[in-house]
PDB file of C-alpha atoms in Angstrom:
ATOM      1  CA  MET A   1      12.684   3.165 -25.353  1.00 61.00           C
ATOM      2  CA  ASN A   2      11.802   2.686 -21.690  1.00 70.00           C
ATOM      3  CA  ARG A   3      14.922   2.407 -19.538  1.00 77.00           C
ATOM      4  CA  GLU A   4      16.405   3.112 -16.155  1.00 86.00           C
ATOM      5  CA  ILE A   5      20.034   3.662 -15.192  1.00 90.00           C
ATOM      6  CA  VAL A   6      21.011   1.794 -12.033  1.00 93.00           C
ATOM      7  CA  PHE A   7      24.361   2.255 -10.303  1.00 92.00           C
ATOM      8  CA  ILE A   8      25.116  -0.978  -8.410  1.00 92.00           C
ATOM      9  CA  VAL A   9      27.328  -0.998  -5.324  1.00 92.00           C
ATOM     10  CA  TYR A  10      28.437  -4.393  -4.008  1.00 90.00           C
ATOM     11  CA  ALA A  11      27.745  -5.028  -0.333  1.00 92.00           C
ATOM     12  CA  THR A  12      28.545  -7.889   2.017  1.00 90.00           C
ATOM     13  CA  ASP A  13      25.829  -7.055   4.571  1.00 92.00           C
ATOM     14  CA  ILE A  14      22.701  -5.595   2.982  1.00 95.00           C
ATOM     15  CA  GLU A  15      21.131  -4.339   6.219  1.00 96.00           C
ATOM     16  CA  ARG A  16      24.315  -2.575   7.329  1.00 96.00           C
ATOM     17  CA  SER A  17      24.766  -1.002   3.879  1.00 96.00           C
ATOM     18  CA  VAL A  18      21.138   0.148   3.673  1.00 97.00           C
ATOM     19  CA  GLU A  19      21.453   1.751   7.096  1.00 97.00           C
ATOM     20  CA  PHE A  20      24.735   3.421   6.074  1.00 96.00           C
ATOM     21  CA  TYR A  21      23.480   4.846   2.757  1.00 96.00           C
ATOM     22  CA  SER A  22      20.069   5.831   4.172  1.00 96.00           C
ATOM     23  CA  ALA A  23      21.697   7.837   6.964  1.00 95.00           C
ATOM     24  CA  LEU A  24      24.495   9.264   4.835  1.00 93.00           C
ATOM     25  CA  LEU A  25      22.436  10.331   1.825  1.00 93.00           C
ATOM     26  CA  GLU A  26      19.181  10.897   3.735  1.00 93.00           C
ATOM     27  CA  LEU A  27      17.279   8.651   1.317  1.00 95.00           C
ATOM     28  CA  GLU A  28      14.517   6.099   1.738  1.00 96.00           C
ATOM     29  CA  THR A  29      14.580   2.774  -0.074  1.00 97.00           C
ATOM     30  CA  ASP A  30      12.134   2.302  -2.922  1.00 95.00           C
ATOM     31  CA  PHE A  31      12.673  -1.428  -3.572  1.00 96.00           C
ATOM     32  CA  VAL A  32      13.725  -3.997  -0.980  1.00 96.00           C
ATOM     33  CA  SER A  33      14.529  -7.685  -1.389  1.00 94.00           C
ATOM     34  CA  PRO A  34      16.735  -9.926   0.753  1.00 92.00           C
ATOM     35  CA  ARG A  35      19.895  -9.248  -1.317  1.00 92.00           C
ATOM     36  CA  TYR A  36      19.068  -6.242  -3.510  1.00 96.00           C
ATOM     37  CA  VAL A  37      17.836  -2.798  -2.408  1.00 97.00           C
ATOM     38  CA  THR A  38      17.410   0.383  -4.415  1.00 97.00           C
ATOM     39  CA  PHE A  39      17.155   4.102  -3.694  1.00 97.00           C
ATOM     40  CA  ALA A  40      15.452   6.271  -6.337  1.00 95.00           C
ATOM     41  CA  LEU A  41      17.735   9.202  -7.141  1.00 93.00           C
ATOM     42  CA  ALA A  42      15.745  10.816  -9.946  1.00 92.00           C
ATOM     43  CA  ASP A  43      13.272   9.779 -12.599  1.00 91.00           C
ATOM     44  CA  GLY A  44      14.876   6.756 -14.247  1.00 91.00           C
ATOM     45  CA  VAL A  45      18.008   6.765 -12.053  1.00 93.00           C
ATOM     46  CA  ALA A  46      18.660   4.578  -8.998  1.00 95.00           C
ATOM     47  CA  LEU A  47      21.410   3.553  -6.617  1.00 96.00           C
ATOM     48  CA  ALA A  48      21.332  -0.165  -5.811  1.00 96.00           C
ATOM     49  CA  LEU A  49      23.032  -2.197  -3.102  1.00 95.00           C
ATOM     50  CA  TRP A  50      23.568  -5.847  -4.007  1.00 93.00           C
ATOM     51  CA  THR A  51      25.046  -8.776  -2.117  1.00 90.00           C
ATOM     52  CA  GLY A  52      24.830 -11.085  -5.149  1.00 84.00           C
ATOM     53  CA  ASN A  53      28.380 -10.287  -6.227  1.00 72.00           C
ATOM     54  CA  SER A  54      29.889  -9.450  -2.842  1.00 70.00           C
ATOM     55  CA  ALA A  55      32.606 -12.073  -3.373  1.00 71.00           C
ATOM     56  CA  ALA A  56      34.182  -9.527  -5.736  1.00 70.00           C
ATOM     57  CA  LEU A  57      34.975  -7.419  -2.652  1.00 71.00           C
ATOM     58  CA  ALA A  58      37.096 -10.114  -1.003  1.00 73.00           C
ATOM     59  CA  GLY A  59      40.758  -9.323  -1.283  1.00 70.00           C
ATOM     60  CA  ALA A  60      40.153  -6.389  -3.605  1.00 63.00           C
ATOM     61  CA  PRO A  61      43.132  -4.165  -2.766  1.00 63.00           C
ATOM     62  CA  ALA A  62      41.909  -1.069  -4.589  1.00 66.00           C
ATOM     63  CA  ARG A  63      38.668   0.335  -5.892  1.00 65.00           C
ATOM     64  CA  THR A  64      38.658   1.694  -9.433  1.00 68.00           C
ATOM     65  CA  THR A  65      35.176   3.215  -9.316  1.00 78.00           C
ATOM     66  CA  GLU A  66      33.333   5.498  -6.966  1.00 88.00           C
ATOM     67  CA  VAL A  67      29.904   6.957  -6.380  1.00 90.00           C
ATOM     68  CA  CYS A  68      30.014  10.750  -6.654  1.00 92.00           C
ATOM     69  CA  LEU A  69      27.552  13.049  -4.931  1.00 93.00           C
ATOM     70  CA  ASN A  70      27.562  16.518  -6.494  1.00 94.00           C
ATOM     71  CA  VAL A  71      26.329  19.368  -4.302  1.00 94.00           C
ATOM     72  CA  ASN A  72      26.528  23.157  -4.424  1.00 95.00           C
ATOM     73  CA  ALA A  73      30.136  24.270  -3.887  1.00 95.00           C
ATOM     74  CA  GLU A  74      29.283  26.026  -0.619  1.00 96.00           C
ATOM     75  CA  GLU A  75      27.829  22.776   0.792  1.00 96.00           C
ATOM     76  CA  VAL A  76      30.930  20.565   0.373  1.00 97.00           C
ATOM     77  CA  MET A  77      32.642  21.432   3.669  1.00 97.00           C
ATOM     78  CA  GLY A  78      29.405  21.336   5.658  1.00 97.00           C
ATOM     79  CA  LEU A  79      28.680  17.870   4.308  1.00 96.00           C
ATOM     80  CA  PHE A  80      32.206  16.778   5.216  1.00 98.00           C
ATOM     81  CA  LYS A  81      31.604  17.887   8.823  1.00 97.00           C
ATOM     82  CA  THR A  82      28.173  16.220   8.940  1.00 96.00           C
ATOM     83  CA  TRP A  83      29.540  12.947   7.605  1.00 96.00           C
ATOM     84  CA  THR A  84      32.628  12.908   9.818  1.00 97.00           C
ATOM     85  CA  ASP A  85      30.380  13.615  12.816  1.00 96.00           C
ATOM     86  CA  LYS A  86      28.541  10.425  11.803  1.00 94.00           C
ATOM     87  CA  GLY A  87      31.862   8.559  11.934  1.00 94.00           C
ATOM     88  CA  VAL A  88      32.433   7.780   8.263  1.00 95.00           C
ATOM     89  CA  ASP A  89      35.794   6.409   7.172  1.00 95.00           C
ATOM     90  CA  VAL A  90      37.598   9.272   5.402  1.00 97.00           C
ATOM     91  CA  ILE A  91      39.747   8.095   2.490  1.00 94.00           C
ATOM     92  CA  ARG A  92      40.864  11.562   1.360  1.00 95.00           C
ATOM     93  CA  GLU A  93      40.441  14.792   3.294  1.00 97.00           C
ATOM     94  CA  PRO A  94      38.956  17.837   1.540  1.00 98.00           C
ATOM     95  CA  HIS A  95      41.315  19.176  -1.105  1.00 97.00           C
ATOM     96  CA  GLN A  96      41.251  21.202  -4.293  1.00 96.00           C
ATOM     97  CA  ASP A  97      41.016  19.360  -7.580  1.00 95.00           C
ATOM     98  CA  VAL A  98      40.163  20.350 -11.143  1.00 94.00           C
ATOM     99  CA  PHE A  99      36.459  20.538 -10.278  1.00 90.00           C
ATOM    100  CA  GLY A 100      36.827  22.337  -6.924  1.00 95.00           C
ATOM    101  CA  THR A 101      36.880  21.243  -3.304  1.00 97.00           C
ATOM    102  CA  THR A 102      36.291  17.510  -2.978  1.00 97.00           C
ATOM    103  CA  PHE A 103      36.696  14.654  -0.494  1.00 97.00           C
ATOM    104  CA  VAL A 104      36.305  10.874  -0.496  1.00 96.00           C
ATOM    105  CA  VAL A 105      34.866   8.544   2.150  1.00 96.00           C
ATOM    106  CA  ALA A 106      34.279   4.787   2.218  1.00 94.00           C
ATOM    107  CA  ASP A 107      31.179   2.733   2.897  1.00 93.00           C
ATOM    108  CA  PRO A 108      31.372  -0.319   5.224  1.00 92.00           C
ATOM    109  CA  ASP A 109      32.773  -2.448   2.363  1.00 88.00           C
ATOM    110  CA  GLY A 110      35.393   0.070   1.293  1.00 89.00           C
ATOM    111  CA  ASN A 111      33.469   1.351  -1.730  1.00 90.00           C
ATOM    112  CA  GLN A 112      34.401   4.967  -2.342  1.00 92.00           C
ATOM    113  CA  ILE A 113      31.984   7.882  -2.187  1.00 94.00           C
ATOM    114  CA  ARG A 114      33.222  11.244  -3.454  1.00 95.00           C
ATOM    115  CA  VAL A 115      31.598  14.597  -2.766  1.00 96.00           C
ATOM    116  CA  ALA A 116      32.315  17.321  -5.296  1.00 95.00           C
ATOM    117  CA  PRO A 117      30.686  20.562  -6.415  1.00 96.00           C
ATOM    118  CA  ILE A 118      28.097  20.622  -9.146  1.00 92.00           C
ATOM    119  CA  ASP A 119      29.688  21.730 -12.421  1.00 79.00           C
TER     120      ASP A 119
END
């Protein structure tokens, strides 16, 4: 079976979100349309930004999902400094959790991005 897993993040402003994720994750886009843009993460895995369902963001008081970036444990704090130097909105400062040191930031639409160590 030929398939790809795509994680879709809703965005209200596609250009702003592409700029944010490109700078934050240091990725280039691999597919671009006026309302849908993807970043290849690995063979068969992509992160997509989509304005087609951005109305779901309006008035949403809480997010129940998040994108998680797993890095080597010794890189977590350095990434926190790099991202805060870029001015990201910090939702939760670095803290210890069951999987190690982690923190959470938000994209321009309030979608949560967690950084945690690789298991």
